[in-house]
Coordinates of C-alpha atoms in Angstrom, one line a residue:
M1208 CA 18.6 26.2 -1.7
V1209 CA 17.7 22.8 -0.5
D1210 CA 14.0 21.5 -0.6
V1211 CA 13.3 20.7 3.4
G1212 CA 10.4 18.6 3.9
I1213 CA 9.2 17.5 7.2
D1214 CA 10.0 13.8 8.5
E1215 CA 7.3 11.6 10.7
K1216 CA 9.3 13.3 14.0
G1217 CA 8.5 16.7 12.8
E1218 CA 12.1 17.3 11.8
G1219 CA 13.6 18.8 8.8
I1220 CA 14.8 16.7 6.2
E1221 CA 16.5 17.3 2.9
S1222 CA 14.6 15.6 -0.1
G1223 CA 17.0 16.2 -3.0
H1224 CA 19.1 19.1 -4.1
C1225 CA 16.3 21.2 -5.3
D1226 CA 15.2 24.7 -4.4
Q1227 CA 11.4 25.5 -3.4
G1228 CA 11.1 27.3 -7.0
R1229 CA 7.9 26.5 -8.9
H1230 CA 9.5 23.9 -10.9
I1231 CA 11.4 21.3 -8.5
W1232 CA 12.4 18.8 -10.9
S1233 CA 14.2 21.6 -13.2
S1234 CA 15.8 23.7 -10.5
P1235 CA 19.8 23.8 -10.2
G1236 CA 21.0 20.4 -9.3
C1237 CA 17.8 18.4 -9.4
G1238 CA 16.8 16.0 -11.7
L1239 CA 20.4 15.1 -12.6
E1240 CA 20.4 11.8 -10.2
T1241 CA 17.4 10.9 -8.1
A1242 CA 18.1 8.8 -5.1
M1243 CA 16.3 5.2 -5.8
E1244 CA 14.1 5.6 -2.8
K1245 CA 12.6 8.7 -4.3
Q1246 CA 12.4 7.3 -7.6
I1247 CA 9.1 6.2 -9.8
F1248 CA 9.2 3.0 -10.6
C1249 CA 7.0 2.1 -14.0
N1250 CA 5.3 -1.2 -14.6
R1251 CA 3.7 -0.2 -18.0
S1252 CA 4.9 2.7 -20.7
L1253 CA 3.5 6.1 -19.7
N1254 CA 4.0 9.1 -21.9
M1255 CA 3.0 11.9 -19.9
K1256 CA 2.5 14.0 -22.7
N1257 CA -0.6 12.1 -23.6
I1258 CA -2.0 12.9 -20.0
I1259 CA -4.4 15.9 -19.8
A1260 CA -5.7 15.4 -16.1
V1261 CA -3.7 14.3 -13.0
G1262 CA -5.9 13.7 -10.1
F1263 CA -5.2 12.7 -6.4
D1264 CA -6.8 11.0 -3.3
M1265 CA -6.3 12.8 0.0
D1266 CA -5.8 10.4 2.7
Y1267 CA -2.5 8.7 2.8
T1268 CA -1.7 10.3 -0.6
L1269 CA -1.4 13.9 -0.4
A1270 CA -2.0 14.0 3.4
Q1271 CA 0.6 11.0 5.1
Y1272 CA -0.4 10.3 8.5
K1273 CA 1.7 9.6 11.1
S1274 CA 1.2 5.8 11.8
E1275 CA 2.5 6.0 15.7
T1276 CA 0.0 8.9 16.2
F1277 CA -3.1 8.8 14.1
E1278 CA -3.1 4.8 13.8
S1279 CA -2.8 4.9 17.7
L1280 CA -5.9 7.3 17.9
A1281 CA -7.8 5.3 15.7
Y1282 CA -7.1 1.8 17.7
D1283 CA -7.9 3.8 20.8
G1284 CA -10.8 4.9 19.6
T1285 CA -11.9 1.5 18.2
I1286 CA -11.0 -0.1 21.7
K1287 CA -13.6 2.2 23.4
K1288 CA -16.4 1.6 21.0
L1289 CA -15.9 -2.2 21.6
V1290 CA -16.1 -1.6 25.7
R1291 CA -19.0 0.9 25.5
N1292 CA -21.0 -0.1 22.6
L1293 CA -20.3 -3.5 21.9
G1294 CA -20.3 -5.3 25.2
Y1295 CA -16.5 -6.2 25.2
P1296 CA -14.8 -6.4 29.1
P1297 CA -13.4 -2.8 30.2
E1298 CA -9.7 -4.7 30.5
L1299 CA -9.5 -3.9 26.9
L1300 CA -8.9 -0.5 27.7
E1301 CA -5.7 -1.3 29.1
W1302 CA -4.1 -2.8 25.9
T1303 CA -1.6 -1.0 23.7
F1304 CA -1.1 -0.7 20.0
D1305 CA 2.5 -1.7 18.3
W1306 CA 2.1 0.3 15.1
K1307 CA 5.0 -1.3 13.5
Y1308 CA 3.9 -4.9 13.8
M1309 CA 1.5 -5.2 11.0
V1310 CA 2.1 -4.6 7.3
R1311 CA 0.2 -3.8 4.2
G1312 CA -0.3 -7.0 1.9
L1313 CA -1.4 -9.6 4.9
V1314 CA -5.0 -11.5 4.8
L1315 CA -7.1 -11.9 7.5
D1316 CA -8.7 -15.6 7.9
K1317 CA -11.8 -14.5 9.8
K1318 CA -13.0 -17.7 10.4
R1319 CA -9.8 -19.3 11.9
G1320 CA -8.3 -16.3 13.4
N1321 CA -5.2 -16.4 11.3
I1322 CA -3.3 -13.9 9.7
L1323 CA -1.5 -14.8 6.6
K1324 CA 1.2 -13.7 4.0
M1325 CA 1.4 -15.2 0.7
D1326 CA 3.2 -15.2 -2.6
R1327 CA 2.0 -14.2 -6.1
H1328 CA 0.6 -17.7 -6.5
K1329 CA -1.3 -17.5 -3.2
Y1330 CA 0.5 -20.1 -1.3
V1331 CA 0.6 -19.4 2.2
K1332 CA 4.4 -18.7 3.2
V1333 CA 3.8 -17.1 6.7
A1334 CA 0.9 -17.8 8.9
Y1335 CA 0.1 -16.7 12.6
H1336 CA -2.9 -17.6 14.6
G1337 CA -3.5 -14.2 16.6
F1338 CA 0.2 -13.9 17.6
K1339 CA 1.6 -17.4 17.5
E1340 CA 3.3 -18.6 14.5
M1341 CA 2.0 -21.7 12.9
S1342 CA 3.8 -24.6 12.2
K1343 CA 4.6 -25.6 8.5
E1344 CA 2.7 -28.9 9.2
D1345 CA -0.3 -26.5 10.4
K1346 CA 0.0 -24.3 7.4
I1347 CA -0.1 -27.3 4.9
A1348 CA -3.0 -28.9 6.6
T1349 CA -5.1 -25.8 6.5
Y1350 CA -4.2 -24.0 3.3
G1351 CA -2.3 -26.6 1.2
N1352 CA -5.4 -27.8 -0.9
T1353 CA -5.0 -26.3 -4.2
L1354 CA -9.0 -26.1 -4.5
I1355 CA -9.1 -23.2 -2.2
R1356 CA -6.3 -21.1 -3.3
D1357 CA -8.2 -18.9 -5.2
S1358 CA -10.4 -18.1 -2.5
F1359 CA -8.5 -15.8 -0.1
D1360 CA -11.2 -12.9 -0.6
E1361 CA -14.3 -11.8 0.9
P1362 CA -16.3 -12.9 2.8
D1363 CA -14.3 -15.2 4.7
Y1364 CA -11.4 -13.3 4.4
A1365 CA -10.2 -9.7 4.8
L1366 CA -7.4 -7.8 3.1
V1367 CA -5.1 -5.8 4.7
D1368 CA -4.3 -3.3 1.8
T1369 CA -4.5 0.1 3.2
L1370 CA -2.4 1.7 5.9
F1371 CA -5.4 2.7 7.9
S1372 CA -6.3 -1.1 8.3
L1373 CA -3.3 -2.2 10.2
G1374 CA -4.7 -1.1 13.5
E1375 CA -7.6 -3.1 12.7
A1376 CA -5.8 -6.1 11.9
Y1377 CA -3.6 -6.0 15.0
L1378 CA -6.6 -5.6 17.3
F1379 CA -8.2 -8.7 15.6
A1380 CA -5.1 -10.7 16.4
Q1381 CA -5.1 -9.4 20.2
L1382 CA -9.0 -10.4 20.3
V1383 CA -8.1 -13.9 18.9
D1384 CA -5.4 -14.6 21.5
F1385 CA -7.9 -13.1 24.2
M1386 CA -10.5 -15.2 23.2
D1387 CA -8.2 -18.3 23.1
S1388 CA -7.0 -17.6 26.7
N1389 CA -10.2 -16.2 28.2
P1390 CA -13.1 -17.7 26.3
G1391 CA -15.7 -16.6 29.1
K1392 CA -14.6 -12.9 28.8
V1393 CA -16.1 -12.8 25.4
P1394 CA -19.7 -11.4 24.7
S1395 CA -21.8 -14.8 24.3
G1396 CA -22.0 -16.4 21.3
K1397 CA -18.8 -14.6 19.3
D1398 CA -16.4 -16.6 17.4
Y1399 CA -13.6 -15.1 15.2
G1400 CA -15.4 -14.1 12.4
C1401 CA -18.0 -12.3 14.7
M1402 CA -15.2 -10.3 16.4
Y1403 CA -13.6 -9.2 13.1
K1404 CA -17.2 -7.8 12.3
D1405 CA -17.4 -6.1 15.8
V1406 CA -13.9 -4.5 15.0
R1407 CA -15.0 -3.2 11.5
A1408 CA -18.4 -2.0 13.3
A1409 CA -16.4 0.0 16.0
V1410 CA -14.1 1.6 13.3
D1411 CA -17.0 2.6 11.4
L1412 CA -18.8 4.0 14.8
C1413 CA -15.4 6.4 15.3
H1414 CA -16.0 7.6 11.6
R1415 CA -19.7 8.3 12.0
D1416 CA -19.4 10.2 15.0
G1417 CA -16.5 12.3 13.8
T1418 CA -14.0 11.3 16.6
L1419 CA -11.0 10.6 14.8
K1420 CA -11.5 13.6 12.4
Q1421 CA -12.3 16.2 15.1
M1422 CA -9.1 15.3 17.0
V1423 CA -7.3 15.5 13.8
A1424 CA -8.9 18.9 12.8
K1425 CA -7.4 20.2 16.3
D1426 CA -4.1 19.7 15.8
P1427 CA -3.1 18.5 12.3
G1428 CA 0.9 18.6 13.1
R1429 CA 0.5 16.1 15.3
Y1430 CA -1.3 13.3 12.9
I1431 CA 0.0 14.4 9.6
N1432 CA 3.5 14.8 8.0
K1433 CA 3.9 18.1 6.2
D1434 CA 5.7 18.0 2.6
S1435 CA 6.7 21.3 1.3
R1436 CA 6.8 19.8 -2.1
I1437 CA 2.8 19.2 -2.4
V1438 CA 2.0 22.9 -3.7
P1439 CA 4.9 23.3 -6.2
M1440 CA 4.3 19.7 -7.6
L1441 CA 0.7 20.9 -8.3
K1442 CA 1.8 24.1 -9.9
M1443 CA 4.4 22.6 -12.0
L1444 CA 1.5 19.9 -13.4
R1445 CA -0.8 23.0 -14.0
D1446 CA 1.9 25.1 -15.5
S1447 CA 2.2 22.5 -18.0
H1448 CA -1.6 22.9 -19.1
R1449 CA -2.7 19.7 -17.2
S1450 CA -5.7 19.9 -15.0
T1451 CA -5.6 18.8 -11.7
F1452 CA -8.1 17.5 -9.5
L1453 CA -9.0 16.0 -6.1
V1454 CA -11.0 12.9 -5.4
T1455 CA -11.6 11.9 -1.8
N1456 CA -14.1 9.9 0.1
S1457 CA -13.7 12.4 3.2
L1458 CA -16.4 15.2 3.2
W1459 CA -16.0 18.9 2.7
D1460 CA -15.3 20.1 6.2
Y1461 CA -12.3 17.8 7.0
T1462 CA -11.2 18.1 3.4
N1463 CA -10.6 21.7 3.9
V1464 CA -8.7 21.4 7.3
V1465 CA -6.3 18.7 5.8
M1466 CA -5.7 20.6 2.5
N1467 CA -5.2 23.8 4.3
F1468 CA -2.7 22.6 6.4
L1469 CA -0.8 21.0 3.8
C1470 CA -1.1 24.0 1.4
A1471 CA -1.1 27.0 3.8
E1472 CA 2.7 28.1 3.5
H1473 CA 2.1 28.3 0.0
N1474 CA -1.3 30.0 -0.9
S1475 CA -1.8 33.6 -2.2
Y1476 CA -1.9 35.4 0.9
G1477 CA 0.6 33.4 3.0
G1478 CA -0.2 32.7 6.6
S1479 CA -1.7 29.4 8.1
A1480 CA -5.2 30.5 8.5
C1481 CA -7.9 28.3 7.5
N1482 CA -9.3 29.7 4.1
F1483 CA -9.8 28.4 0.6
Q1484 CA -6.7 29.5 -1.2
W1485 CA -5.7 26.1 -1.6
L1486 CA -8.2 25.4 -4.0
E1487 CA -6.1 27.5 -6.7
N1488 CA -4.0 24.3 -7.2
F1489 CA -7.1 22.3 -8.5
D1490 CA -9.6 22.7 -11.2
V1491 CA -12.3 20.0 -9.6
V1492 CA -12.6 18.9 -6.2
V1493 CA -15.1 15.9 -5.6
T1494 CA -15.5 15.2 -1.9
G1495 CA -17.6 12.4 -0.3
S1496 CA -17.3 10.2 -3.4
S1497 CA -17.4 7.0 -1.7
K1498 CA -15.0 5.2 -4.0
P1499 CA -14.7 2.7 -5.4
G1500 CA -18.3 3.1 -6.4
F1501 CA -17.7 6.4 -7.8
F1502 CA -15.6 4.6 -10.6
H1503 CA -18.7 3.1 -12.0
E1504 CA -20.4 5.1 -14.5
E1505 CA -24.0 3.6 -13.8
N1506 CA -23.5 4.4 -10.2
R1507 CA -26.6 7.0 -10.0
A1508 CA -25.4 8.9 -7.0
N1509 CA -26.5 12.6 -7.4
L1510 CA -23.9 15.5 -7.6
F1511 CA -24.2 18.5 -5.2
E1512 CA -22.0 21.5 -5.6
V1513 CA -20.3 22.4 -2.2
E1514 CA -20.2 26.3 -1.1
P1515 CA -16.8 26.3 0.6
E1516 CA -17.6 28.9 3.1
S1517 CA -20.9 27.5 4.4
G1518 CA -20.3 23.9 3.2
M1519 CA -24.2 24.2 2.2
L1520 CA -24.9 21.5 -0.7
L1521 CA -26.4 23.0 -4.0
N1522 CA -28.5 20.9 -6.4
T1523 CA -26.7 20.5 -10.1
D1524 CA -27.9 18.7 -13.0
N1525 CA -24.6 16.9 -14.1
G1526 CA -22.7 19.7 -12.8
T1527 CA -24.7 22.4 -13.8
L1528 CA -26.2 24.3 -10.9
I1529 CA -30.3 24.3 -10.8
P1530 CA -31.7 27.3 -10.3
Q1531 CA -33.4 27.4 -6.7
V1532 CA -37.0 27.8 -6.0
G1533 CA -38.1 31.6 -5.7
G1534 CA -35.2 32.7 -7.8
T1535 CA -34.2 33.2 -11.4
S1536 CA -30.2 32.0 -11.1
P1537 CA -28.5 29.8 -9.4
R1538 CA -26.8 30.6 -5.9
L1539 CA -23.0 31.3 -6.6
P1540 CA -20.2 31.4 -4.2
P1541 CA -19.7 34.7 -2.6
K1542 CA -16.0 35.2 -2.7
P1543 CA -14.9 33.6 -6.0
L1544 CA -10.9 32.7 -6.1
K1545 CA -8.7 34.1 -8.4
K1546 CA -8.9 30.8 -10.7
V1547 CA -12.4 29.3 -9.9
C1548 CA -12.1 25.7 -8.7
R1549 CA -15.6 23.9 -8.3
V1550 CA -16.2 21.9 -5.3
F1551 CA -18.5 18.8 -5.3
Q1552 CA -20.0 16.0 -3.2
G1553 CA -20.8 12.7 -4.6
G1554 CA -21.6 12.1 -7.9
N1555 CA -19.6 9.4 -10.3
V1556 CA -16.7 9.4 -12.8
A1557 CA -19.0 10.4 -15.7
H1558 CA -19.5 13.7 -14.2
L1559 CA -15.9 14.2 -13.6
H1560 CA -14.9 13.4 -17.0
K1561 CA -17.5 16.1 -18.3
L1562 CA -16.5 18.8 -15.9
L1563 CA -12.8 18.3 -17.3
S1564 CA -13.8 17.9 -20.5
I1565 CA -11.8 14.5 -20.6
G1566 CA -12.5 12.9 -23.9
A1567 CA -10.7 9.4 -23.2
S1568 CA -10.0 7.8 -19.9
S1569 CA -6.5 6.9 -20.9
Q1570 CA -5.8 10.7 -20.8
V1571 CA -6.1 10.5 -16.6
L1572 CA -3.4 9.8 -14.4
Y1573 CA -4.8 9.0 -11.2
V1574 CA -2.6 8.7 -8.0
G1575 CA -3.4 7.1 -5.0
D1576 CA -2.8 4.6 -2.1
H1577 CA -5.2 2.1 -1.9
I1578 CA -4.7 -1.0 -4.2
Y1579 CA -8.5 -1.8 -4.3
G1580 CA -10.3 1.4 -3.8
D1581 CA -8.2 3.6 -6.0
I1582 CA -5.7 1.7 -8.2
L1583 CA -7.5 -1.6 -9.4
R1584 CA -11.2 0.0 -9.9
S1585 CA -9.9 3.3 -11.6
K1586 CA -7.5 0.9 -13.8
K1587 CA -9.7 -2.1 -14.7
V1588 CA -13.3 -0.3 -14.8
L1589 CA -12.0 2.9 -16.5
G1590 CA -8.5 2.4 -18.0
W1591 CA -7.2 5.6 -16.3
R1592 CA -3.7 5.3 -16.1
T1593 CA -2.7 4.9 -12.4
M1594 CA 0.3 5.4 -9.7
L1595 CA 0.4 3.9 -6.3
V1596 CA 1.6 5.6 -3.6
V1597 CA 3.8 3.0 -1.1
P1598 CA 5.5 5.0 1.7
E1599 CA 7.1 1.5 3.1
L1600 CA 9.0 1.5 -0.3
E1601 CA 11.5 4.1 1.0
E1602 CA 12.8 2.2 3.8
E1603 CA 12.6 -1.0 1.9
V1604 CA 14.8 0.2 -1.1
K1605 CA 17.2 1.5 1.6
L1606 CA 17.5 -1.9 3.3
L1607 CA 17.6 -3.7 0.0
R1608 CA 20.7 -1.5 -0.8
K1609 CA 22.4 -2.3 2.3
N1610 CA 21.9 -5.9 2.6
M1611 CA 22.9 -6.6 -1.3
D1612 CA 25.9 -8.8 -0.3
F1613 CA 23.8 -10.6 2.0
R1614 CA 21.3 -11.4 -0.6
K1615 CA 24.1 -12.4 -3.2
M1616 CA 25.1 -15.1 -0.4
L1617 CA 21.6 -16.3 -0.1
R1618 CA 21.7 -17.1 -3.9
Q1619 CA 25.1 -18.7 -3.8
L1620 CA 23.8 -21.0 -1.2
R1621 CA 20.7 -21.9 -3.0
R1622 CA 22.6 -22.9 -6.1
E1623 CA 24.9 -24.9 -3.9
Q1624 CA 21.8 -26.6 -2.7
D1625 CA 20.7 -27.3 -6.1
L1626 CA 24.0 -28.6 -7.0
V1627 CA 24.5 -31.3 -4.2
E1628 CA 21.0 -32.2 -4.7
D1629 CA 21.7 -33.2 -8.5
K1630 CA 24.8 -35.0 -7.2
L1631 CA 22.6 -36.9 -4.9
H1632 CA 20.2 -37.9 -7.4
R1633 CA 22.8 -39.1 -9.9
L1634 CA 24.5 -41.1 -7.4
K1635 CA 21.3 -42.7 -6.3
W1636 CA 20.6 -43.8 -9.7
T1637 CA 23.8 -45.2 -10.3
L1638 CA 23.3 -47.3 -7.2
R1639 CA 19.9 -48.4 -8.2
F1640 CA 20.2 -49.1 -11.7
E1641 CA 23.7 -49.6 -12.7
D1642 CA 24.7 -52.4 -10.4
P1643 CA 28.3 -51.4 -9.7
E1644 CA 30.9 -53.8 -8.6
I1645 CA 31.3 -54.3 -4.3
D1646 CA 34.1 -52.1 -4.1
R1647 CA 32.7 -49.1 -6.2
K1648 CA 29.4 -49.8 -4.6
L1649 CA 31.0 -49.4 -1.2
H1650 CA 32.8 -46.0 -2.4
L1651 CA 29.7 -44.5 -3.9
S1652 CA 27.7 -45.3 -0.7
S1653 CA 30.3 -43.4 1.5
E1654 CA 30.1 -40.3 -0.9
L1655 CA 26.4 -40.6 -0.8
H1656 CA 26.3 -40.1 2.8
Q1657 CA 28.7 -37.5 2.8
L1658 CA 26.7 -35.6 0.2
E1659 CA 23.7 -36.2 2.3
L1660 CA 25.4 -34.5 5.0
Q1661 CA 26.5 -31.5 2.9
R1662 CA 22.7 -31.2 1.7
E1663 CA 21.5 -31.0 5.4
N1664 CA 24.3 -28.6 6.2
V1665 CA 23.8 -26.4 3.3
R1666 CA 20.1 -26.5 3.7
H1667 CA 20.1 -25.4 7.5
L1668 CA 22.3 -22.7 6.4
H1669 CA 20.0 -21.5 3.6
H1670 CA 17.1 -21.7 6.0
D1671 CA 19.0 -19.6 8.8
A1672 CA 20.2 -17.1 6.4
Q1673 CA 16.7 -16.8 4.6
R1674 CA 15.3 -16.0 8.1
E1675 CA 17.9 -13.6 9.0
Y1676 CA 17.3 -11.7 5.9
H1677 CA 13.4 -11.9 6.3
Q1678 CA 14.0 -10.6 9.8
M1679 CA 16.1 -7.7 8.3
F1680 CA 13.2 -6.0 6.9
H1681 CA 10.5 -7.1 9.3
K1682 CA 11.1 -9.1 12.3
V1683 CA 7.5 -11.2 11.5
W1684 CA 6.7 -10.5 8.0
G1685 CA 9.8 -9.6 6.1
Q1686 CA 9.8 -7.8 2.9
L1687 CA 6.7 -6.0 1.4
M1688 CA 7.3 -7.1 -1.9
K1689 CA 8.9 -10.6 -1.5
T1690 CA 8.0 -13.8 0.5
G1691 CA 11.0 -15.9 -0.1
F1692 CA 12.1 -16.0 -3.4
Q1693 CA 8.7 -15.2 -5.0
N1694 CA 7.1 -11.8 -5.3
S1695 CA 4.4 -11.2 -2.6
R1696 CA 0.8 -11.0 -3.4
F1697 CA 0.9 -7.4 -2.6
A1698 CA 3.7 -7.0 -5.5
H1699 CA 1.8 -9.0 -7.8
Q1700 CA -1.1 -6.4 -7.3
V1701 CA 1.0 -3.8 -7.4
E1702 CA 2.7 -5.0 -11.0
R1703 CA -0.7 -6.0 -12.3
F1704 CA -2.7 -2.6 -11.7
A1705 CA -0.5 0.2 -11.1
C1706 CA 1.4 1.9 -14.3
L1707 CA 3.8 3.7 -11.8
Y1708 CA 4.5 3.2 -8.1
T1709 CA 6.5 5.5 -6.0
S1710 CA 7.1 6.1 -2.0
Q1711 CA 5.8 9.8 -2.0
V1712 CA 3.1 11.6 -4.2
T1713 CA 5.7 14.6 -4.4
N1714 CA 8.4 12.5 -6.1
L1715 CA 6.2 13.4 -9.2
S1716 CA 7.9 16.9 -8.7
L1717 CA 11.5 15.2 -9.4
Y1718 CA 10.8 14.6 -12.8
S1719 CA 9.6 16.5 -16.2
P1720 CA 5.8 16.8 -16.3
D1721 CA 6.4 15.5 -19.8
K1722 CA 8.5 12.5 -18.9
Y1723 CA 8.1 9.3 -20.9
Y1724 CA 8.0 6.5 -18.3
R1725 CA 9.4 3.0 -19.3
P1726 CA 9.5 -0.2 -17.9
S1727 CA 12.5 -2.3 -17.2
E1728 CA 13.2 -4.9 -19.1
D1729 CA 11.2 -8.4 -18.5
F1730 CA 13.2 -11.5 -18.0
M1731 CA 12.4 -15.1 -18.1
P1732 CA 14.1 -17.9 -15.9
H1733 CA 16.2 -19.3 -18.7
E1734 CA 17.6 -15.7 -19.5
F1735 CA 19.2 -15.0 -16.1
D1736 CA 22.5 -17.4 -16.4
I1737 CA 22.7 -16.5 -20.2
L1738 CA 22.5 -12.7 -19.4
G1739 CA 24.4 -13.1 -16.2
L1740 CA 22.0 -11.3 -13.8

């Protein structure tokens, strides 16, 4: 059999030559060679034999939302709040959302109304004011001061580091252009920074009134991709004697809807009715966790146990139920599952460690999609091992393979440019300091002129080819993981904080649960030519 997942259009797709058995990686024909776009990439050595608990975020990790429907839903809801609650003109309701325009890793300059992409050294390489590209001169004048290079962070800047924030970034760019063209139509006293705050306030209003989640709950299949490998992956981990847990900022009612949708076909009783059988795949579920604050042990948030059927919150003392007033024993869930999974709300990481009997933070692998909320804090504060889910990586890897020859041509043009410039420098030095005879001087001057023409020609060829290659990945922002020849800021963060990274959470099922992940060899610039890289 072939494991058939569901693509973002709702159509069946093959995800490797594996059956839908409990151990996908060990199924006949699986695990011998994994397609590159499905591979797990390693930044730091990780021996899974040392991991006793594997945890997951839900939104954009286990639950992959469909950008064209979910992000559009969020965008439309935000526009309505801006108009109806925050005094923006009704004509905004006619705006539309291009869900492919923005990418993760961008930085919003709230004060200036600019959207930036920078390399790992925080040099701004691509910059737009609203939807208008900034000239090289404007970029240098605005961001060329090395003294401000380390300040691309809150409160003056906002990081576009989650897929959910793509719609916010797009709306911010629209508002920048709108204000520049129609300054009298924006509410009085608003500048770019105020408009960004209003966008964030409108998004928060959508979350608080439950608008988005109610729509998703009515028709999960319209907004969430279904991956048939989620439950087999979880069972594989549990069969390897590891604990599994879920930590999500979503509250219990929404978590139950989404996880039912993802797991319904595999629960004990079959069918798709909303029930709690998906909990069999976890030891502990923490909802309403308020990450990244959850990862700080000094966070004093109370831990409540959730009664699944009623959604009632029960008081606990570090996870132990507290007897209710008027009774001698705590109230227990009325219908226990075959394998009891406890559901909580709030608390902090110390509560979780106690519930799972975790002795050392390095024994935990946590899988999430958010560099800041999931990966950075759990890695830096706790020392958990981390895996980042980067759905965009799948398409990026395919394009990299498809355009390998073009990239080689770019490298050759760059080497040719270096060679021509070296010859130019040598000739200029000779003419300036060696005082050649007149005939030789004329000859060298002619040669210098030809080299200058050749340099300009190669420079233009390289510039045009670089832009063409850039647009093969994205018409505006180029490669996710690169900015020119340098790693992008996003790639730098992935490298720093994610032990592993991959395109889909279920790619874990394509590897043994006891695998030793090892990073590829690092290379310094002086090694490339010597080793023929």
